[in-house]
XYZ file of C-alpha atoms in Angstrom:
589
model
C 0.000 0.000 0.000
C 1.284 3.673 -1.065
C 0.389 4.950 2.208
C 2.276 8.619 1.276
C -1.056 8.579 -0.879
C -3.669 8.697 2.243
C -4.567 12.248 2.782
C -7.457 13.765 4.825
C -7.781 16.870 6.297
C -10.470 17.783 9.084
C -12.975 20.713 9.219
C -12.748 21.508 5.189
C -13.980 19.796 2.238
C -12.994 16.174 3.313
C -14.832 16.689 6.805
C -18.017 18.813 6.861
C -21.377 19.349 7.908
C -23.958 18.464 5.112
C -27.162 18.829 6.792
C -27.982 19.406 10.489
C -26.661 16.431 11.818
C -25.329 14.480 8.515
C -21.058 14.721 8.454
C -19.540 13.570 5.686
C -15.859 12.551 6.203
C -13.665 12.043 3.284
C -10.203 10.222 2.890
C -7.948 10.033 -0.607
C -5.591 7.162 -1.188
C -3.951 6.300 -4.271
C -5.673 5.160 -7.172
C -6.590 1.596 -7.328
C -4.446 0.607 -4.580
C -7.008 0.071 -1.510
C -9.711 -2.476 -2.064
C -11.734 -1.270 1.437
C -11.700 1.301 3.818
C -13.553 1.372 7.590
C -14.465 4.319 9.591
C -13.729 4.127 13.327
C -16.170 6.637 14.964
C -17.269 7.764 17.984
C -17.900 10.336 21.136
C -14.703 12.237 21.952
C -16.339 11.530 25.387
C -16.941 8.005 24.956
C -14.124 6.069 26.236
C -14.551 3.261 27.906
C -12.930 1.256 30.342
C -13.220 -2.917 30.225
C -11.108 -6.064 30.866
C -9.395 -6.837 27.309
C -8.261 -2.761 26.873
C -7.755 -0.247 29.490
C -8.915 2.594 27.942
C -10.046 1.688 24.891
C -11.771 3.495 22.745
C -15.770 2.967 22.264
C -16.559 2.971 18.291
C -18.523 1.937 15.662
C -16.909 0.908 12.116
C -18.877 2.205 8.654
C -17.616 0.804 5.448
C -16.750 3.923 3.210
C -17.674 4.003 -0.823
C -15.520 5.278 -3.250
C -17.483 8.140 -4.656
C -14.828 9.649 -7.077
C -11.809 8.808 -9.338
C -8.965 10.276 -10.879
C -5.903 8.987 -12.992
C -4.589 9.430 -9.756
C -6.427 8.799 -6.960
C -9.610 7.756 -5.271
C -11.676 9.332 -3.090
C -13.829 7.797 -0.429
C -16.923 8.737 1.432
C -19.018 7.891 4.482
C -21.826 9.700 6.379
C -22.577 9.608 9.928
C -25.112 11.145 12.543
C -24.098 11.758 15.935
C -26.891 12.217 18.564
C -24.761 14.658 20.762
C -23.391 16.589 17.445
C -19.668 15.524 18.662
C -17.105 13.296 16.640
C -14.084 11.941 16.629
C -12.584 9.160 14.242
C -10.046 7.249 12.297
C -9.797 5.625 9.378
C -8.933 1.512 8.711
C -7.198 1.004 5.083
C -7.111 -2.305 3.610
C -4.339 -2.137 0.896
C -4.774 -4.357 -2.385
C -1.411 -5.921 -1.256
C -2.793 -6.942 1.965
C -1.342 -4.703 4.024
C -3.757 -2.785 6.672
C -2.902 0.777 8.113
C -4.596 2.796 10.596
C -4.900 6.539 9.543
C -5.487 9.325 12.920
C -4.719 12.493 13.665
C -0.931 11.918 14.224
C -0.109 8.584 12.837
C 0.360 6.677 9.627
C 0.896 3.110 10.807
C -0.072 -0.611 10.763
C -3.530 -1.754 11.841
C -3.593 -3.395 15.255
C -5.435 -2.990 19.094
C -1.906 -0.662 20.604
C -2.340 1.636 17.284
C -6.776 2.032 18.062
C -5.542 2.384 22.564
C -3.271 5.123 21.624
C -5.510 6.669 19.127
C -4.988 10.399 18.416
C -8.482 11.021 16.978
C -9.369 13.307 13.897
C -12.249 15.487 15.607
C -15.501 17.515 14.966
C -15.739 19.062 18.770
C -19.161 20.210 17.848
C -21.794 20.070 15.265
C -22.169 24.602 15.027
C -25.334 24.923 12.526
C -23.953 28.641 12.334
C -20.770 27.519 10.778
C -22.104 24.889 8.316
C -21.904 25.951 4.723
C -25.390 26.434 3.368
C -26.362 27.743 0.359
C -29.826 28.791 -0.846
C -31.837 25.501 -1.741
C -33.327 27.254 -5.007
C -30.064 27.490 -6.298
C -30.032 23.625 -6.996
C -33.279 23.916 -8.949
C -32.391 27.160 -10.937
C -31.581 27.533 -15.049
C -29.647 31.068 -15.253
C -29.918 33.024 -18.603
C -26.928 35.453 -18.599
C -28.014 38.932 -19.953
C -25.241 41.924 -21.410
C -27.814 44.880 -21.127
C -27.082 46.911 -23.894
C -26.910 44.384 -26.485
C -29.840 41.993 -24.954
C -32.956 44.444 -26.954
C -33.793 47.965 -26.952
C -37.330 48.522 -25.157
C -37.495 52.539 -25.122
C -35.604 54.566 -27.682
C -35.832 57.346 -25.652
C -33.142 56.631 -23.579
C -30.335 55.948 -26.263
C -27.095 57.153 -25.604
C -26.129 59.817 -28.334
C -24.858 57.843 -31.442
C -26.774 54.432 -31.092
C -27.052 52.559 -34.256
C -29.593 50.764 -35.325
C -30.216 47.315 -33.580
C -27.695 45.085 -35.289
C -26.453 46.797 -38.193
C -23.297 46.638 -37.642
C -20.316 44.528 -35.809
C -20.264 44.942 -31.920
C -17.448 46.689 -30.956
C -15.730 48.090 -27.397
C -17.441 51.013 -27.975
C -20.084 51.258 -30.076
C -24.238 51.242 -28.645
C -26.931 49.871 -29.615
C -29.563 50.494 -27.792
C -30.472 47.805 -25.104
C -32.531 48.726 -21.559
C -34.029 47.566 -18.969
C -37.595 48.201 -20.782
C -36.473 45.672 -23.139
C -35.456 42.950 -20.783
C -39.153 43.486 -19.368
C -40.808 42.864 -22.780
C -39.355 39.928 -23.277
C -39.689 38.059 -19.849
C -42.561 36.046 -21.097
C -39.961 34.644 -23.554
C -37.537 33.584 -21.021
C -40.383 32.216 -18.770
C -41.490 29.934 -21.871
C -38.136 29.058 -22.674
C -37.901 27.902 -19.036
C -35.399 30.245 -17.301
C -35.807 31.107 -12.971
C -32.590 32.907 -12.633
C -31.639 36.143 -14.484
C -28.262 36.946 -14.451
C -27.198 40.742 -15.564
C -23.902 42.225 -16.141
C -23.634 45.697 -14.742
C -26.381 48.107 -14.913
C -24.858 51.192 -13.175
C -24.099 54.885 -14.056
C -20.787 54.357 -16.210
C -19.163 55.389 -18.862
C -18.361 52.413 -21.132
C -20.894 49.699 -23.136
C -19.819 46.851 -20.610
C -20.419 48.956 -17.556
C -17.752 47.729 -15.570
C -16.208 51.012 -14.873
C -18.812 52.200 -12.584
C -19.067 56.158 -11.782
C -21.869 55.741 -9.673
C -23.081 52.481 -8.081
C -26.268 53.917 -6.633
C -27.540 55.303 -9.855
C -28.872 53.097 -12.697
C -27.129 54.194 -15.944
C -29.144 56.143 -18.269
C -28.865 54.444 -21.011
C -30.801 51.495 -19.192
C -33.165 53.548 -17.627
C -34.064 54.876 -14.196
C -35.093 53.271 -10.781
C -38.509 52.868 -11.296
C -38.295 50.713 -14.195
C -35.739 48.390 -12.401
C -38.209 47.880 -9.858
C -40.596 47.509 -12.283
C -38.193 44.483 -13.680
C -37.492 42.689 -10.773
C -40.926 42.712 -9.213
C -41.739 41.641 -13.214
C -39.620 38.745 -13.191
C -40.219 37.534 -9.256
C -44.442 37.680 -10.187
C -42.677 34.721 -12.947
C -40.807 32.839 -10.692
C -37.458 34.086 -11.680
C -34.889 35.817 -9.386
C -32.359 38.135 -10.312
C -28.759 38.366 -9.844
C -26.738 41.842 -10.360
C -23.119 42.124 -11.104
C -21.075 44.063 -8.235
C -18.006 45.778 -9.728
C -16.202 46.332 -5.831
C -12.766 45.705 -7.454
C -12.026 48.929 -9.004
C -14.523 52.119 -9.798
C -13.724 53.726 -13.214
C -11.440 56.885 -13.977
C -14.683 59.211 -14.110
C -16.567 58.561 -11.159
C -16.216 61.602 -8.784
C -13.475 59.895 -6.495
C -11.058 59.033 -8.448
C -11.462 62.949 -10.470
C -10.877 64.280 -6.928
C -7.754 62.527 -6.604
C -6.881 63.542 -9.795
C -7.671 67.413 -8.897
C -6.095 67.102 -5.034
C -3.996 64.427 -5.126
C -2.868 63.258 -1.738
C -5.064 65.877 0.058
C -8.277 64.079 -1.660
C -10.366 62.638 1.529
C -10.327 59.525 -1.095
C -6.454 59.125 -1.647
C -6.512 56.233 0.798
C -9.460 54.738 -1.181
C -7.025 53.623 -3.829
C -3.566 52.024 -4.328
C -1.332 54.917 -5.086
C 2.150 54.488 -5.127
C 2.848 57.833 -6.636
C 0.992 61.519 -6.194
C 0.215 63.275 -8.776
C -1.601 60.175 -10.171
C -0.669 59.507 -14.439
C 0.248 57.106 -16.760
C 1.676 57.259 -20.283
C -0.701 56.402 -23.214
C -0.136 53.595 -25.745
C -1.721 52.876 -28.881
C -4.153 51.103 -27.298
C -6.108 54.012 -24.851
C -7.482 50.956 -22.763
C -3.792 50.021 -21.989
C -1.293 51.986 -20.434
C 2.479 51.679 -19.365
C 4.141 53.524 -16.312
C 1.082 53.556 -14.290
C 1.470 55.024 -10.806
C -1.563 53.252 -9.445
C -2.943 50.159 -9.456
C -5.535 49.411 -11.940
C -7.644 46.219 -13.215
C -5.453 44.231 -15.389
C -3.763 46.740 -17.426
C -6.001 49.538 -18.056
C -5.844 52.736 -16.553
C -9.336 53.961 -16.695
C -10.281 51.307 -13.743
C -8.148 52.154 -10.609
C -8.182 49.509 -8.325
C -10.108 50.284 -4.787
C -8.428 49.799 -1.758
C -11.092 47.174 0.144
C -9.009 47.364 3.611
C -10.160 50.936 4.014
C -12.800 50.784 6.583
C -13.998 53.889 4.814
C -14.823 51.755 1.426
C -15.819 48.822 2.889
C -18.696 50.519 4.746
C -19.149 52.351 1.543
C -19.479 49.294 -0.791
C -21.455 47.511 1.715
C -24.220 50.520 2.026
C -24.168 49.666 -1.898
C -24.840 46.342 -0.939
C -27.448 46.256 0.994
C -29.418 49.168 -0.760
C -30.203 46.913 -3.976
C -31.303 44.352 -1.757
C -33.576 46.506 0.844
C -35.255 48.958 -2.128
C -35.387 46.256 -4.952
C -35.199 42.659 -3.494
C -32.877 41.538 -6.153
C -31.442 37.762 -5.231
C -28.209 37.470 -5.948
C -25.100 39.152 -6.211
C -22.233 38.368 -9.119
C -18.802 39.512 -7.877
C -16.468 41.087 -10.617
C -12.940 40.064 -10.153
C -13.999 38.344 -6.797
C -10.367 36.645 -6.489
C -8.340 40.384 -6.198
C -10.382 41.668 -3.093
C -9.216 40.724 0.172
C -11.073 38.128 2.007
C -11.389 39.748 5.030
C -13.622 42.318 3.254
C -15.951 39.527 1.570
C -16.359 37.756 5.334
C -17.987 41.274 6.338
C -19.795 41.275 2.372
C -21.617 37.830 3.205
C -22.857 38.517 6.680
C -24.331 41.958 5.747
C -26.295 40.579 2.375
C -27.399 37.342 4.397
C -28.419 38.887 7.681
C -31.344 41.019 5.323
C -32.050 37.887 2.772
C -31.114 34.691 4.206
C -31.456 32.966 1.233
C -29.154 35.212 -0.402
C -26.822 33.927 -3.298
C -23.163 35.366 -3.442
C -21.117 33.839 -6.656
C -17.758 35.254 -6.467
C -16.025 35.620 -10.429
C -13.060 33.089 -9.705
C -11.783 31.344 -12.656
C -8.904 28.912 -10.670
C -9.573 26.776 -7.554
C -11.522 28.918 -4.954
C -11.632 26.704 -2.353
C -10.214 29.536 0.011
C -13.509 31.702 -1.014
C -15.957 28.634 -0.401
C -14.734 26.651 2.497
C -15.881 29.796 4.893
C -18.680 32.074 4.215
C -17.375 34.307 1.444
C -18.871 33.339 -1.706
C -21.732 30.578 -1.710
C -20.736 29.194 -5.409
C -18.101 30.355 -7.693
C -18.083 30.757 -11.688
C -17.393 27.411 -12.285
C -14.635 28.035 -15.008
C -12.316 25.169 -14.551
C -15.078 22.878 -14.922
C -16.754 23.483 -17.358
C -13.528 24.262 -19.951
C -12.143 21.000 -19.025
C -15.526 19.814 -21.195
C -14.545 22.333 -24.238
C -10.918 20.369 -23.818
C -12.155 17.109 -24.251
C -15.360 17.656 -26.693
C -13.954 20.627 -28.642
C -10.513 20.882 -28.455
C -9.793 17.074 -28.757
C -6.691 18.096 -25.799
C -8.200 15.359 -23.548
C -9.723 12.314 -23.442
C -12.995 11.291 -22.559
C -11.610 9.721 -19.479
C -9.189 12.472 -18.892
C -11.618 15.154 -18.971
C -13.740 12.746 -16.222
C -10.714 12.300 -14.299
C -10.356 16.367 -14.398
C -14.055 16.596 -13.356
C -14.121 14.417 -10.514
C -10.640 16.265 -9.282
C -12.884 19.414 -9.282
C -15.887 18.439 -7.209
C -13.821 16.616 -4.844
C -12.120 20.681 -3.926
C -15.611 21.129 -2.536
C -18.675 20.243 -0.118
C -21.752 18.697 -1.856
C -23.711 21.077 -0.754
C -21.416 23.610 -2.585
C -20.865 21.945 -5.811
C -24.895 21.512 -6.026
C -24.431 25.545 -6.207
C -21.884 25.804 -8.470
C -22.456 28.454 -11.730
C -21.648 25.978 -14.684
C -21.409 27.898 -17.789
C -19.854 26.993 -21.134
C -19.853 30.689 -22.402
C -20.085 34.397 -21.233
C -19.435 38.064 -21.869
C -15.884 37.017 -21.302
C -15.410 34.348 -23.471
C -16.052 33.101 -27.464
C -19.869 31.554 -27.554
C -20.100 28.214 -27.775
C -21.037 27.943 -31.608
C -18.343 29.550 -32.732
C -15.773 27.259 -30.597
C -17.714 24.320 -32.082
C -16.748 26.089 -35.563
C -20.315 26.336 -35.876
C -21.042 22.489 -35.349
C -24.680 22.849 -34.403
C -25.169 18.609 -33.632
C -21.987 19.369 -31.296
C -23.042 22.227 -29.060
C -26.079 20.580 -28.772
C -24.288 17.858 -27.494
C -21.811 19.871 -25.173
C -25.281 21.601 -24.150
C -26.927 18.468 -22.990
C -23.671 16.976 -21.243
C -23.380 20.575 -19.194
C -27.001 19.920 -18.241
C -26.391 16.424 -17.053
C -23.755 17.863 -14.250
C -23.894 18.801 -10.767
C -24.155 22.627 -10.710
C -26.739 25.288 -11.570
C -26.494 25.665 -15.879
C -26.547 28.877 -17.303
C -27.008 30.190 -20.663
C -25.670 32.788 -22.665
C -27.969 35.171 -24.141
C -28.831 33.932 -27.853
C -27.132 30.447 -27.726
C -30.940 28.951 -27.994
C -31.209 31.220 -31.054
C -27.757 29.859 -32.567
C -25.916 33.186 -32.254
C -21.723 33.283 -32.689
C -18.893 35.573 -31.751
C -15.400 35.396 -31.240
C -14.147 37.118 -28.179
C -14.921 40.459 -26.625
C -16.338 42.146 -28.525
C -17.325 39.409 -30.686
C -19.033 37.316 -28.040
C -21.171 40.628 -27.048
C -23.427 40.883 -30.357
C -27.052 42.238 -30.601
C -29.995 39.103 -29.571
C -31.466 38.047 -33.032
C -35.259 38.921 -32.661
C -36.143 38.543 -35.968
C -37.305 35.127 -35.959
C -36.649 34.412 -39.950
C -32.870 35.042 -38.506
C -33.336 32.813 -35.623
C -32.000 28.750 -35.310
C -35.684 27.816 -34.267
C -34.841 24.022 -34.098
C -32.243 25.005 -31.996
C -34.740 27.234 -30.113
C -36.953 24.273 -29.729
C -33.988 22.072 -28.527
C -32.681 24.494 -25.953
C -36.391 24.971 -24.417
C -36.690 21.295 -23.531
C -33.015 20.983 -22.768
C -34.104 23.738 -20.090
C -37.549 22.413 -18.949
C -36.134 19.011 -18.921
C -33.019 20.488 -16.174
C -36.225 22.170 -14.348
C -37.886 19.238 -13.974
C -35.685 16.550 -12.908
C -33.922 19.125 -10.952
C -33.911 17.178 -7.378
C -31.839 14.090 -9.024
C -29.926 16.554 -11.484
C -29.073 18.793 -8.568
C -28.669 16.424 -5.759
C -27.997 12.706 -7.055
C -25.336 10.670 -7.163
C -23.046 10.948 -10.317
C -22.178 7.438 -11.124
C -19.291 7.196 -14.292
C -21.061 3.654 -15.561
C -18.471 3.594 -18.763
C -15.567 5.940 -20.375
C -14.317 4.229 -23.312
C -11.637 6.031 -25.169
C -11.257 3.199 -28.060
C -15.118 3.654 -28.843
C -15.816 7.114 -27.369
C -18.483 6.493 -25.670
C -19.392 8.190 -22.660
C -21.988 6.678 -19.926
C -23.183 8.460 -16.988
C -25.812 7.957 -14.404
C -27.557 10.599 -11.863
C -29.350 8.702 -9.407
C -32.030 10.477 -6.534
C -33.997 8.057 -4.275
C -36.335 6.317 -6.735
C -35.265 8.871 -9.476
C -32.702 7.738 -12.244
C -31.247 9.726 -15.213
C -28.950 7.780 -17.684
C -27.257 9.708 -20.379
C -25.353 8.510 -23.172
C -22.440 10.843 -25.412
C -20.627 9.565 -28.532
C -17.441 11.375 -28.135
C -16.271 9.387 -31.374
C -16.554 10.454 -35.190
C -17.796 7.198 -35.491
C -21.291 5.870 -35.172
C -21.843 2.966 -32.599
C -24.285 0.294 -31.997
C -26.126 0.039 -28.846
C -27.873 -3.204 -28.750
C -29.055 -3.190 -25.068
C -30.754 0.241 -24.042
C -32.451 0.199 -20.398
C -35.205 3.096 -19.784
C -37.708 5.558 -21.517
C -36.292 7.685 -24.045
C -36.782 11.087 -22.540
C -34.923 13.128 -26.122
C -32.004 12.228 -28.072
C -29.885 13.333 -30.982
C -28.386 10.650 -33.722
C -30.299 7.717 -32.106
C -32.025 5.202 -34.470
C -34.161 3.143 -32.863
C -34.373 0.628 -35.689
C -30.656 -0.300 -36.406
C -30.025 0.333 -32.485
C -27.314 2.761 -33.918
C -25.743 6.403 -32.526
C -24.308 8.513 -34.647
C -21.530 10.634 -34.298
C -21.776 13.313 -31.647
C -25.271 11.620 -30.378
C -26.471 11.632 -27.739
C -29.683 9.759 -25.572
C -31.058 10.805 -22.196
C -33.439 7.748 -20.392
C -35.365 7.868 -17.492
C-alpha cells in the first residue's frame, strides 16, 4: 500500500457538515491501490474502560464508498449522525497488497489494538449549525440566462445614448451602442419564462461610462442608457411575479477613472479625503498612453489588469468597505434583487468579503453570493465568502475534451471528478456551470459552428452537478469570437433565428427544471468511459429517481444493442438499427 497517498484533512472539504446532523468525512488514497476502507467513529467523550483494553476506545466501524476517481487517486466517502453533534474518528485502510494501516490524527501506521488504545483522533468538537456551509436551496433547482444589457434588446428609444445605431447593423465593438434597456429585458420576460429560465443573471447596470459597464461612476444610480429606478423595480418585481430571481453584477474591485473619487484625486492628489481609497504608489496620479487608450504603461496606481481607466479600490479601508457595503445592501432593501455576481472576486481581500456575506445574508437569508473566480476557490468557499463560484475550470475541461480534442474522454472525467472533490456537496450543487459568457467566445463559434456538437456539449453541461446557465442567444444559434465578438445584438427577428435550436434548448431547459432534485442532488455514477469507442456513460441517481445519459465522443457511429429506460430526447439515435451517430447523444429515465 502507497500509504504517502492517504490524505485527509479535518474541518474543510474532506470533513463537513452536510445537513444538520449528517457529516460527511472524506479520505484520498492512491488510485486503485485500496480495495476497502472502515471508519472508526465515535464520542470524543466516549471512552470506555473494560477487561481486554484499558482505555479503549468505544466505536462503531462504517464501510466507506468510493465516490470519485482520478488517474490518480480515489476518493472515499461515508456519512454519519451523531446524537450529541460531537465526533471523533479514524480511518482503517485495507491495501490491495494486503497490508492494513490505521490513519489518525498523528499517525500513519499498521492496523492493530496498541495503534486504536493510543488513538490520536481526527475530531468535529461540535456540530455549530452557524458555521455549516449552506447555500440557498433554489439554487439547486435554478436555469440562469446570462443577460449583457445593452446588447440583450432595446425597449425605449428614448433613452439611447447619443450615437446608437440601429439594432444590429453593424459589428459589436468596445465602444459602439446599440440600444439595449431595462424596458427591453421586461418585454421579453414572457420569452424567457417559456423558454424555461428562474434565474436572471445581468452584467452591470450602473451609471458608467463604457458599453460593458464595468467602470462604474456611480453604483447607486442606474445608468441612463438602461433607464431609471422605477423601471428596475418595475423588472425585478416583473420577473419575481414569474418565478425568476435576479442576480446583479457588483463591480467592488475597481470604480472607473470618471466617477467623482477618483477625479478628486486627480484634482487634489494626496489631500483628496479619497487618496486612501485607492492604491497609489505615486501623487500626482498619471500614466503614459499607448496605442491602445485601454492600456497603459508607467502607471502610478494600481488598476484592473492593465487599463488605466479602472483604478483599483483599496477594500481594507474601513472607509470603502462601509461604503461598498451601504451599496450592498441598498439593492437588496429597495429592490429585493437575489443574488449578487462579484467582478474580479479573487483580487479583493477576504477579510472584506467575510464582512460582504454577513451583511447581504443577515437582510435575505437565502441570499446567493457567486464570487467571479476562474482557478480553484476553495479559500472563497470553504468559509462564508462566496456561496458558489463561476465554475470556469469545470466546465472548460468539457470544451478540452469535446472541442478541443486536448483530452480524453476519461481524462476530462478524471479532471471533473478532481474538481468536485475541492468542494462540499452542498457547494458543488451551487456551483455556476457555464460553457460561455461576456468574457469568453460563444459556444457555436468554438464548435466552428457544429450545431449537432453544441447541442451535445449543451446536454452533457445539463447532465452535471451545478446550476447551468445560458448565454444570451445560444438557444437562437448566435456566434462571436471574443470580446467584442461574443457581445453581439440578440437576433429577434425570428426568420434570422435557429428555431430548431430554439426548440432544442427549451426542452433541454424544462427538462433540467424538472428533474432538478436528481440533477441537482444525485449521485453521479461514471457507468463507462471508453476512449477506443468514445463512448461516454453516466448515471444521476435520486432516491427512486434515475437519469442515464449517453455521449458519442467518437466520429464514429456505434451500436447500442441493449438500451435500459424511456427515451426522454435524443440526438443521432435510431431506434431501428439500435445505432448512434456521431456526436449523439440519448437521455433515459
Amino acid at each position: 500500500m502507497e500509504k504517502s497517498a492517504l490524505y485527509h484533512r479535518p474541518d474543510s472539504e474532506m470533513a463537513y457538515l452536510y445537513t444538520k446532523n449528517d457529516f460527511h468525512i472524506r479520505l484520498r488514497t492512491k488510485h486503485d491501490d485500496v480495495q476497502k476502507v472502515e471508519l472508526l467513529y465515535g464520542d470524543p467523550y466516549g471512552m470506555k474502560v473494560n477487561e481486554k483494553a484499558q482505555g479503549s476506545w468505544d466505536y462503531q466501524i462504517k464501510e466507506m464508498k468510493v465516490i470519485a476517481t482520478t488517474k490518480t487517486h480515489d476518493y472515499w466517502q461515508a456519512s454519519v449522525s451523531m446524537p450529541l453533534r460531537r465526533l471523533q474518528y479514524a480511518f482503517h485502510v485495507y491495501g490491495r497488497d494486503g497490508e492494513e494501516a490505521f490513519y489518525d490524527d498523528r499517525h500513519i501506521c499498521s492496523y492493530s489494538q496498541a495503534a486504536i488504545d493510543n488513538l490520536a483522533a481526527f475530531r468535529m468538537p461540535y456540530f455549530h449549525e452557524i458555521d455549516r456551509i449552506n447555500p440557498p436551496v433554489w439554487v439547486k433547482e435554478t436555469v440562469w440566462y446570462q443577460i449583457f444589457p445593452e446588447r440583450f434588446a432595446n425597449g425605449n428609444k428614448a433613452n439611447d445614448p447619443k450615437g446608437t445605431l440601429p439594432w444590429d447593423s453593424a459589428e459589436p465593438t468596445s465602444t459602439n451602442f446599440f440600444g439595449g434597456d431595462l424596458q427591453g429585458i421586461i418585454e421579453h420576460l414572457d420569452y424567457l419564462k417559456d423558454l424555461g429560465i428562474n434565474g436572471l443573471y445581468l452584467c452591470p447596470i450602473f451609471y458608467a461610462h463604457s458599453n460593458h459597464k464595468y467602470d462604474t461612476i456611480d453604483y447607486l444610480a442606474i445608468d441612463p442608457a438602461f433607464g431609471d429606478k422605477a423601471t428596475f423595480k418595475k423588472l425585478v418585481d416583473e420577473a419575481h411575479a414569474r418565478g425568476i430571481r435576479v442576480m446583479l453584477d457588483a463591480v467592488f474591485n475597481h470604480l472607473g477613472d470618471t466617477s467623482m473619487q477618483w477625479q478628486d484625486v486627480i484634482q487634489k492628489g494626496k489631500e483628496s479625503r479619497f487618496a486612501d481609497w485607492f492604491h497609489i504608489r505615486k501623487f500626482p496620479v498619471s500614466y503614459e498612453k499607448t496605442a491602445n487608450n485601454e492600456l497603459a504603461k508607467n502607471i502610478t496606481y494600481d488598476v484592473f489588469a492593465n487599463t488605466p481607466h479602472m483604478p483599483k479600490l483599496n477594500t481594507a479601508n474601513p472607509q470603502v468597505q462601509d461604503f461598498l457595503l451601504e451599496i450592498a445592501t441598498y439593492w437588496i432593501k429597495q429592490f429585493d434583487i437575489d443574488a449578487w455576481r462579484l467582478d474580479v472576486a479573487n483580487e479583493i481581500d477576504h477579510h472584506f468579503w467575510r464582512r460582504f456575506y454577513q451583511a447581504t445574508h443577515a437582510l435575505k437569508p437565502d441570499f446567493y453570493v457567486l464570487g467571479e473566480v476562474w482557478h480553484s476557490a476553495q479559500e472563497w468557499l470553504s468559509s462564508h465568502e462566496f456561496d458558489a463560484a463561476m465554475n470556469y475550470p469545470f466546465t472548460e475541461l468539457i470544451s478540452e475534451c469535446f472541442v478541443k480534442k486536448t483530452l480524453t474522454a476519461s481524462e476530462m472525467v478524471s479532471a471533473l471528478n478532481e474538481q468536485l472533490m475541492l468542494y462540499r456537496r452542498q457547494t458543488n450543487e451551487v456551483m455556476f456551470n457555464a460553457m460561455d459568457t461576456h468574457d469568453t467566445a460563444r459556444l457555436l463559434t468554438l464548435c466552428q459552428g457544429d450545431q449537432r456538437l453544441q447541442k451535445q456539449i449543451l446536454t452533457f453541461m445539463f447532465m452535471q452537478i451545478g446550476a447551468p446557465c445560458l448565454y444570451y442567444g445560444t438557444e437562437v444559434g448566435m456566434a462571436g469570437g471574443y470580446d467584442p465578438g461574443c457581445r453581439a445584438c440578440m437576433i429577434w427577428d425570428t426568420a434570422k433565428q435557429n428555431r430548431q435550436m430554439l426548440q432544442f434548448v427549451r426542452q433541454l431547459v424544462h427538462f433540467r427544471r424538472n428533474y432538478a432534485a436528481v440533477l441537482s442532488q444525485g449521485q453521479l455514477i461514471w457507468k463507462l468511459v471508453d476512449d477506443q469507442t468514445g463512448l461516454i456513460i453516466l448515471q444521476r441517481k435520486w432516491k427512486e429517481q434515475q437519469i442515464t445519459a449517453i455521449f458519442n465522443h467518437s466520429q464514429q457511429q456505434q451500436l447500442l444493442p441493449q438500451t435500459k429506460g424511456q427515451l426522454l430526447f435524443s440526438q443521432g439515435w435510431e431506434q431501428t438499427t439500435k445505432v448512434l451517430k456521431a456526436e449523439g447523444f440519448m437521455i433515459l429515465k
